[in-house]
mmCIF file of C-alpha atoms in Angstrom:
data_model
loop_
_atom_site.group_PDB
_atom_site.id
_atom_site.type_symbol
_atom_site.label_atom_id
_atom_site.label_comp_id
_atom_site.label_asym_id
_atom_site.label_seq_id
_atom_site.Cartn_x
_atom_site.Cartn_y
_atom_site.Cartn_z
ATOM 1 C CA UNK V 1 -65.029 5.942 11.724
ATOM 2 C CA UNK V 2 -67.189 7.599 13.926
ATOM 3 C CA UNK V 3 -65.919 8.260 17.665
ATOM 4 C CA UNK V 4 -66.609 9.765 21.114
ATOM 5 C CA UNK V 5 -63.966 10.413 23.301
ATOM 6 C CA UNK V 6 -64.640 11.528 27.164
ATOM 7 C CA UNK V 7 -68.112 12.290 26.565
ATOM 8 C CA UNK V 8 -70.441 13.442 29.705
ATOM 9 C CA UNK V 9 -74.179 13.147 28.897
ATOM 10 C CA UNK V 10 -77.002 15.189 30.877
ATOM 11 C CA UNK V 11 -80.821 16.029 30.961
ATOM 12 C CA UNK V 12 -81.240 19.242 32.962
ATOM 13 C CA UNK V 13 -79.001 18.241 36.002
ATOM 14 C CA UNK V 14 -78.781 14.925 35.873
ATOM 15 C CA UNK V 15 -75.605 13.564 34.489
ATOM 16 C CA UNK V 16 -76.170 10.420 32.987
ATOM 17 C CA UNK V 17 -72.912 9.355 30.680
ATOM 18 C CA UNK V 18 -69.987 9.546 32.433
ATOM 19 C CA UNK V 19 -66.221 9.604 30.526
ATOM 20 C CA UNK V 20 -67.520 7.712 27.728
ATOM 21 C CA UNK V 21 -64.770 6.830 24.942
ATOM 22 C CA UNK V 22 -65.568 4.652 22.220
ATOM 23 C CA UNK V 23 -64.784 4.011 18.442
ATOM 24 C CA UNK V 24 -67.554 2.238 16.080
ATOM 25 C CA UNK V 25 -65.414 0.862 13.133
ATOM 26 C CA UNK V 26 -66.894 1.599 9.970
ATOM 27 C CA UNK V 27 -69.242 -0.822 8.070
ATOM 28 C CA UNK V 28 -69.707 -2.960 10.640
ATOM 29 C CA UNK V 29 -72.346 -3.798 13.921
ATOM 30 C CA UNK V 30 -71.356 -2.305 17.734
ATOM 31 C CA UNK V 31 -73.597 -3.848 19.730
ATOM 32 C CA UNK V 32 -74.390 -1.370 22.884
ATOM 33 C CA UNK V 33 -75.004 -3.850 25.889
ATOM 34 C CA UNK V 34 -75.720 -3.505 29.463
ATOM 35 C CA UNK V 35 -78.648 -4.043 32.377
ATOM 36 C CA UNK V 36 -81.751 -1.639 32.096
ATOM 37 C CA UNK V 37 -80.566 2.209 33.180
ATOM 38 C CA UNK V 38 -77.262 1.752 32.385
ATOM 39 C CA UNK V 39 -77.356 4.617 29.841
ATOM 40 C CA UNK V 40 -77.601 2.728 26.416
ATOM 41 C CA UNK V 41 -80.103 4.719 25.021
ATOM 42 C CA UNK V 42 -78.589 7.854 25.903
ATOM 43 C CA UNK V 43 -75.168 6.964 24.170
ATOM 44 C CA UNK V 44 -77.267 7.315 21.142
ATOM 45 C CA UNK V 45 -78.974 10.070 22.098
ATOM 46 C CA UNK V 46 -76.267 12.405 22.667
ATOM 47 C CA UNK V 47 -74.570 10.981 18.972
ATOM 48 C CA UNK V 48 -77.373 12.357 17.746
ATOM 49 C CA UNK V 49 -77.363 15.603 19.269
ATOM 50 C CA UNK V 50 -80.668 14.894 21.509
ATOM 51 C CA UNK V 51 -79.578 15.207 25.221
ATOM 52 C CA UNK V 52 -79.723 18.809 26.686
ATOM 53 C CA UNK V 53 -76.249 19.360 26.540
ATOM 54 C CA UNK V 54 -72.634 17.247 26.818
ATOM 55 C CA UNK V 55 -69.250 17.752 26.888
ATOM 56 C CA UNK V 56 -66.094 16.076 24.773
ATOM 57 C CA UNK V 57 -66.280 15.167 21.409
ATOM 58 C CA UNK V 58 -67.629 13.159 19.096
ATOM 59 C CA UNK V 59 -65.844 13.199 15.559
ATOM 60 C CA UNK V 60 -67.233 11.555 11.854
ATOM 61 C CA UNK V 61 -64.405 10.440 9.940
ATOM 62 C CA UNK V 62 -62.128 13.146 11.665
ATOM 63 C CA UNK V 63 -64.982 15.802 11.606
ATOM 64 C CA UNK V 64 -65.843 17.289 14.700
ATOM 65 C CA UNK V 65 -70.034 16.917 15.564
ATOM 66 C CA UNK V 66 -70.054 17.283 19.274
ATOM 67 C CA UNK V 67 -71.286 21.127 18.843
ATOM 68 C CA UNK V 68 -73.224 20.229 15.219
ATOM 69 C CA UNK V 69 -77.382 20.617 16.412
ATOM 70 C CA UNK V 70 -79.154 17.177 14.967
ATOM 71 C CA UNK V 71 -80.335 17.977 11.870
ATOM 72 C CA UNK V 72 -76.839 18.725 10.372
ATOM 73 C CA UNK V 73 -75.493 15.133 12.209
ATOM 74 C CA UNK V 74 -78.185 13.487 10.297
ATOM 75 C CA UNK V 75 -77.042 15.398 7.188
ATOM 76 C CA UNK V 76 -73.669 14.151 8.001
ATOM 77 C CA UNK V 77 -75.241 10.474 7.796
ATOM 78 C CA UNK V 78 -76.474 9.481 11.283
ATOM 79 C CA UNK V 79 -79.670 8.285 11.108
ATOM 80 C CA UNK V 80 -81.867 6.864 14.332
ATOM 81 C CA UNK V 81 -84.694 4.678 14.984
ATOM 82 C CA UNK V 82 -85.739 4.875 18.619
ATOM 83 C CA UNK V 83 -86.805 2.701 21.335
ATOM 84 C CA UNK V 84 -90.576 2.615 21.246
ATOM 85 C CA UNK V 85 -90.320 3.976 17.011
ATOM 86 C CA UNK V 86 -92.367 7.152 17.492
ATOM 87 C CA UNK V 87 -93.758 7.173 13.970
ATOM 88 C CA UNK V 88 -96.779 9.976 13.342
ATOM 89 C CA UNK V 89 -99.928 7.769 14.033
ATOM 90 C CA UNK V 90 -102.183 10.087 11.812
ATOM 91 C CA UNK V 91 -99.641 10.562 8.816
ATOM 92 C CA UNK V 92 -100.111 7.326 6.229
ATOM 93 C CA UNK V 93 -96.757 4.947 5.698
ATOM 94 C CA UNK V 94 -95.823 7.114 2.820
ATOM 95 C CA UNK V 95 -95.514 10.438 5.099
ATOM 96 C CA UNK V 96 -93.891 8.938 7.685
ATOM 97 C CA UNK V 97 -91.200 7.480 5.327
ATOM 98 C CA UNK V 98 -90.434 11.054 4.108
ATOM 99 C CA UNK V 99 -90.454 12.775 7.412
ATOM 100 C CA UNK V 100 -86.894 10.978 7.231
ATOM 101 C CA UNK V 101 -85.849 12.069 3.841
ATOM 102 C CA UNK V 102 -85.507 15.918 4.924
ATOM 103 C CA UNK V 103 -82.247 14.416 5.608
ATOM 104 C CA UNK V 104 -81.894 13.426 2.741
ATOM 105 C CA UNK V 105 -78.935 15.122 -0.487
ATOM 106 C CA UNK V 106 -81.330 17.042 -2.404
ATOM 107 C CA UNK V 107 -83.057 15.625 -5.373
ATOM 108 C CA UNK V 108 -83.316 12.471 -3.205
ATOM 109 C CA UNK V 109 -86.060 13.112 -1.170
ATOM 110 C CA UNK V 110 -87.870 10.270 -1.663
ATOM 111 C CA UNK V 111 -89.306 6.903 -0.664
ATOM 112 C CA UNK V 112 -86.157 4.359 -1.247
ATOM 113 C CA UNK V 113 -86.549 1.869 -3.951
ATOM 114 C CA UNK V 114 -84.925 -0.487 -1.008
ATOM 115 C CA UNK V 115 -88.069 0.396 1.191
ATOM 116 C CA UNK V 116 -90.217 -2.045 -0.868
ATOM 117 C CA UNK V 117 -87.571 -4.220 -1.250
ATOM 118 C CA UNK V 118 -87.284 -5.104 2.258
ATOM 119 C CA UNK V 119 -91.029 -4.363 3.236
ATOM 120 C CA UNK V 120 -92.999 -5.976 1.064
ATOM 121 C CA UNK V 121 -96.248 -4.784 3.442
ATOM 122 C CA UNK V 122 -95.372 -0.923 3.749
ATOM 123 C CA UNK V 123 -94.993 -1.095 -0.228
ATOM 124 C CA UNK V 124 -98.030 -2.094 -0.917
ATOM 125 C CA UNK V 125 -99.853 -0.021 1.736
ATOM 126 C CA UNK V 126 -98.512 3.186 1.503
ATOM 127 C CA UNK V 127 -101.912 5.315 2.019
ATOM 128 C CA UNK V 128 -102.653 3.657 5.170
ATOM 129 C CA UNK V 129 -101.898 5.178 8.539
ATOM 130 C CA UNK V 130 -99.309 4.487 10.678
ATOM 131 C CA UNK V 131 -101.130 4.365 13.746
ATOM 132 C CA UNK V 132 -103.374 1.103 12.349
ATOM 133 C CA UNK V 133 -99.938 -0.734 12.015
ATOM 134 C CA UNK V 134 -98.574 -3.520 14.189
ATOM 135 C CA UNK V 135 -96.149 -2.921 16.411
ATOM 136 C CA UNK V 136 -93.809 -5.183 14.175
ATOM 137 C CA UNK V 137 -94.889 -3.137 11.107
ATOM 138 C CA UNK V 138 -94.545 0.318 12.776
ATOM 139 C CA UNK V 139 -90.618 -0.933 13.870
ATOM 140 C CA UNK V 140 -90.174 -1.432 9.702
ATOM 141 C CA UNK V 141 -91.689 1.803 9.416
ATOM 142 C CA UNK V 142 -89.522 3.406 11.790
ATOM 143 C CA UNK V 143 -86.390 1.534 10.101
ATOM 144 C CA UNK V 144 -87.965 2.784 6.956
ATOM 145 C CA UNK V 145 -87.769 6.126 7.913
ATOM 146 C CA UNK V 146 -84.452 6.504 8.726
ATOM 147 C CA UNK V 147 -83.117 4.636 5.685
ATOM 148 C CA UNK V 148 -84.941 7.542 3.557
ATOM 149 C CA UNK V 149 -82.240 9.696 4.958
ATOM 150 C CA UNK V 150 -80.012 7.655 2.830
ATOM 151 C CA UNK V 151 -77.442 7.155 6.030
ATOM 152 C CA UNK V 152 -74.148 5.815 6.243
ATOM 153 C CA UNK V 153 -74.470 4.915 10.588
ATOM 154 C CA UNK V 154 -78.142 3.546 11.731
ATOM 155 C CA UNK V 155 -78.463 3.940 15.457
ATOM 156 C CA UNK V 156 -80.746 0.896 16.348
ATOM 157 C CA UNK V 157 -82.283 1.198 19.528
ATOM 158 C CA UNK V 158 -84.056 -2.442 20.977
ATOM 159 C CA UNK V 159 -85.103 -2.457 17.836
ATOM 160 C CA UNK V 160 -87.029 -6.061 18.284
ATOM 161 C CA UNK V 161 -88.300 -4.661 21.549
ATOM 162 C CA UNK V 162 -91.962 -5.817 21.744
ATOM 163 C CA UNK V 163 -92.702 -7.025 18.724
ATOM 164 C CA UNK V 164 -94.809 -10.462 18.094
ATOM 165 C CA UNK V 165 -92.438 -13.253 17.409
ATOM 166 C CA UNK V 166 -93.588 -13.831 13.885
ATOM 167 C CA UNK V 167 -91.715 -10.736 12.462
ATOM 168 C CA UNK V 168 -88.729 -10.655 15.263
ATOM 169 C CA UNK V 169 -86.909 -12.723 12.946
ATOM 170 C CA UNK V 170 -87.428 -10.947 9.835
ATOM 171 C CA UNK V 171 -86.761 -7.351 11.418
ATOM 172 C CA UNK V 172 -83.199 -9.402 13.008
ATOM 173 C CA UNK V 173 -82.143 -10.770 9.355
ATOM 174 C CA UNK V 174 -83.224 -7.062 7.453
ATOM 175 C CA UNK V 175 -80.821 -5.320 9.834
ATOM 176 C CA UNK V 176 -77.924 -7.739 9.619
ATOM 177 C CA UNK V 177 -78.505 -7.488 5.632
ATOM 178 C CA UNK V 178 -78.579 -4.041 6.116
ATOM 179 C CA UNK V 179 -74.249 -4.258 7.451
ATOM 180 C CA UNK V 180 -73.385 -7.281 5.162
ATOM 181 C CA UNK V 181 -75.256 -6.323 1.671
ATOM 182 C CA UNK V 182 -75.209 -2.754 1.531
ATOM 183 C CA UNK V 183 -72.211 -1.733 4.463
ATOM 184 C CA UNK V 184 -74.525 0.017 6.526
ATOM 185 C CA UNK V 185 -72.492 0.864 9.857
ATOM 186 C CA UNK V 186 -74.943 -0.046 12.843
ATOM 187 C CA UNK V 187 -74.924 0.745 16.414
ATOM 188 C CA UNK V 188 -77.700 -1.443 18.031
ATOM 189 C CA UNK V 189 -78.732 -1.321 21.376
ATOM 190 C CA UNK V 190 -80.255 -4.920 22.060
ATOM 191 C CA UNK V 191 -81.156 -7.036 25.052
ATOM 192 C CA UNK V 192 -81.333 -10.272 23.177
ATOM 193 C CA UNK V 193 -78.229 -11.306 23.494
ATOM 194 C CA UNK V 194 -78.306 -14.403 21.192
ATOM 195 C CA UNK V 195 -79.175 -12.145 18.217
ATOM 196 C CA UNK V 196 -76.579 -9.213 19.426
ATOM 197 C CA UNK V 197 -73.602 -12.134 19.042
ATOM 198 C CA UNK V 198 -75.311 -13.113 15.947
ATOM 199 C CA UNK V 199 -75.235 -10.148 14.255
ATOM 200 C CA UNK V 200 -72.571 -7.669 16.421
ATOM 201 C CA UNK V 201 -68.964 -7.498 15.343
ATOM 202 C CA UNK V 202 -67.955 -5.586 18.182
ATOM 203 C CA UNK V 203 -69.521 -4.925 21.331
ATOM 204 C CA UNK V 204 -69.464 -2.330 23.829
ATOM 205 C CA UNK V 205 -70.884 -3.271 27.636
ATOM 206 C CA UNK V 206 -72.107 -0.178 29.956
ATOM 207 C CA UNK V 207 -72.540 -0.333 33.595
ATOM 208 C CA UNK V 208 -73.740 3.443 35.369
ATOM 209 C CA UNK V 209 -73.163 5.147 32.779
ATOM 210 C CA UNK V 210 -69.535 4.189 31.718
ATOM 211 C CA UNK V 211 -68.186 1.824 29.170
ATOM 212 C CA UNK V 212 -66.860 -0.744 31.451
ATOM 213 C CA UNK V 213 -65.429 -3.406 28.102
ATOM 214 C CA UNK V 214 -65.283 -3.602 24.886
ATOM 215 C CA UNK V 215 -64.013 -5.548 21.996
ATOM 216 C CA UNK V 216 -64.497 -8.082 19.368
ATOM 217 C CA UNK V 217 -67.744 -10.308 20.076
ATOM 218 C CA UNK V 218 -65.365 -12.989 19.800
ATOM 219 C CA UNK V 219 -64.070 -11.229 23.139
ATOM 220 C CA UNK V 220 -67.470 -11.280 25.279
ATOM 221 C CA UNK V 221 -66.932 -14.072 27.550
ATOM 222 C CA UNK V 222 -69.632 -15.781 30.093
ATOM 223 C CA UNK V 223 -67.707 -13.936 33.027
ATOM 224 C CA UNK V 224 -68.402 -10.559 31.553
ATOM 225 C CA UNK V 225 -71.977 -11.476 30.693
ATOM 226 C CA UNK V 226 -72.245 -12.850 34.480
ATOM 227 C CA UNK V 227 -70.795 -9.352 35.724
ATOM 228 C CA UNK V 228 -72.649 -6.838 33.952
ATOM 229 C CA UNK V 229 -75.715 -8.368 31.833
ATOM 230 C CA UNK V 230 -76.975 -11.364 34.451
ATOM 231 C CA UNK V 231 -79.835 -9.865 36.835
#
């Protein structure tokens, strides 16, 4: 299980995460909800080590990483796609992929047999570069990526987030196949709400910075979505 118990979050001055406690069960989906500004994307930041600095801790099955710099918390199996995917426009689909497998246990630095399993496209276009993608294809890149690290937690972060319509639904059914086939546990950030029930197990809301509920998805009621998600 990985957890984070009182954790304050800040760039330079600026706190932004505020007392946060929360466990994400193993092998299932968390989905991260909340309004805009809220501090979603910084939860996963500072899991991954990429804030300027916080305080508390955040444990892996039991093993302290709150002081761990990133590269050794994706060693340790964290792995994160982020808003907006940042892939290398001028490396081909190939490079990019393996940018994530420095992560990687030696000897399996390598593009994933699963990569063209689930991406069919990126398979079969490995020399191109990632900058001539789509946005939908640069997202499976991105996704891509991070599974080269061979993780056992994806952060997920709006991961459907301007794409064209066409390949929402694909990217939506490759991450929940992702949990159910191969027990990949996900923390996914996600403003659609219909596909965050559809796929979450658990959800956590956010409202200034602090976890405000939590539970089962069974548990998010309309009041709670009124509250805290309605604008």
């Amino acid at each position: 299980m990985l957890s984070v118990a009182n954790i304050d979050s800040y760039y330079a001055r600026s706190q932004i995460l505020h007392r946060v406690t929360a466990d994400i069960p193993t092998g299932e989906i968390t989905a991260v909800l909340g309004r805009n500004g809220v501090g979603k994307t910084t939860f996963l930041k500072t899991i991954m080590g990429l804030t300027d600095r916080m305080s508390g801790q955040i444990t892996l099955d039991g093993k302290p990483l709150g002081t761990e710099p990133t590269f050794r918390r994706a060693r340790a199996g964290i792995a994160y796609v982020p808003q907006g995917r940042e892939i290398v426009p001028d490396f081909t689909v190939r490079e990019n992929i393996l940018m994530g497998a420095f992560a990687a246990p030696p000897g399996e630095r390598e593009v994933p047999p699963l990569v063209g399993e689930l991406f069919p496209y990126l398979r079969d276009n490995m020399n191109r570069h990632g900058g001539l993608l789509s946005g939908g294809q640069q997202q499976q890149l991105a996704i891509a990526r991070a599974l080269a690290a061979k993780p056992s937690i994806l952060l997920l972060d709006e991961p459907t987030e301007g794409i064209q319509p066409n390949i929402v639904e694909e990217i939506e059914n490759i991450i929940i196949r992702l949990n159910k086939e191969l027990g990949l546990t996900i923390i996914l950030v996600e403003q659609n709400l219909e596909f965050a029930r559809r796929a979450g197990d658990n959800f956590v809301m956010m409202e200034k910075g602090r976890i405000v509920a939590s539970g089962r998805m069974s548990d998010l009621t309309d009041d709670l979505i009124h509250r805290h998600l309605a604008v």
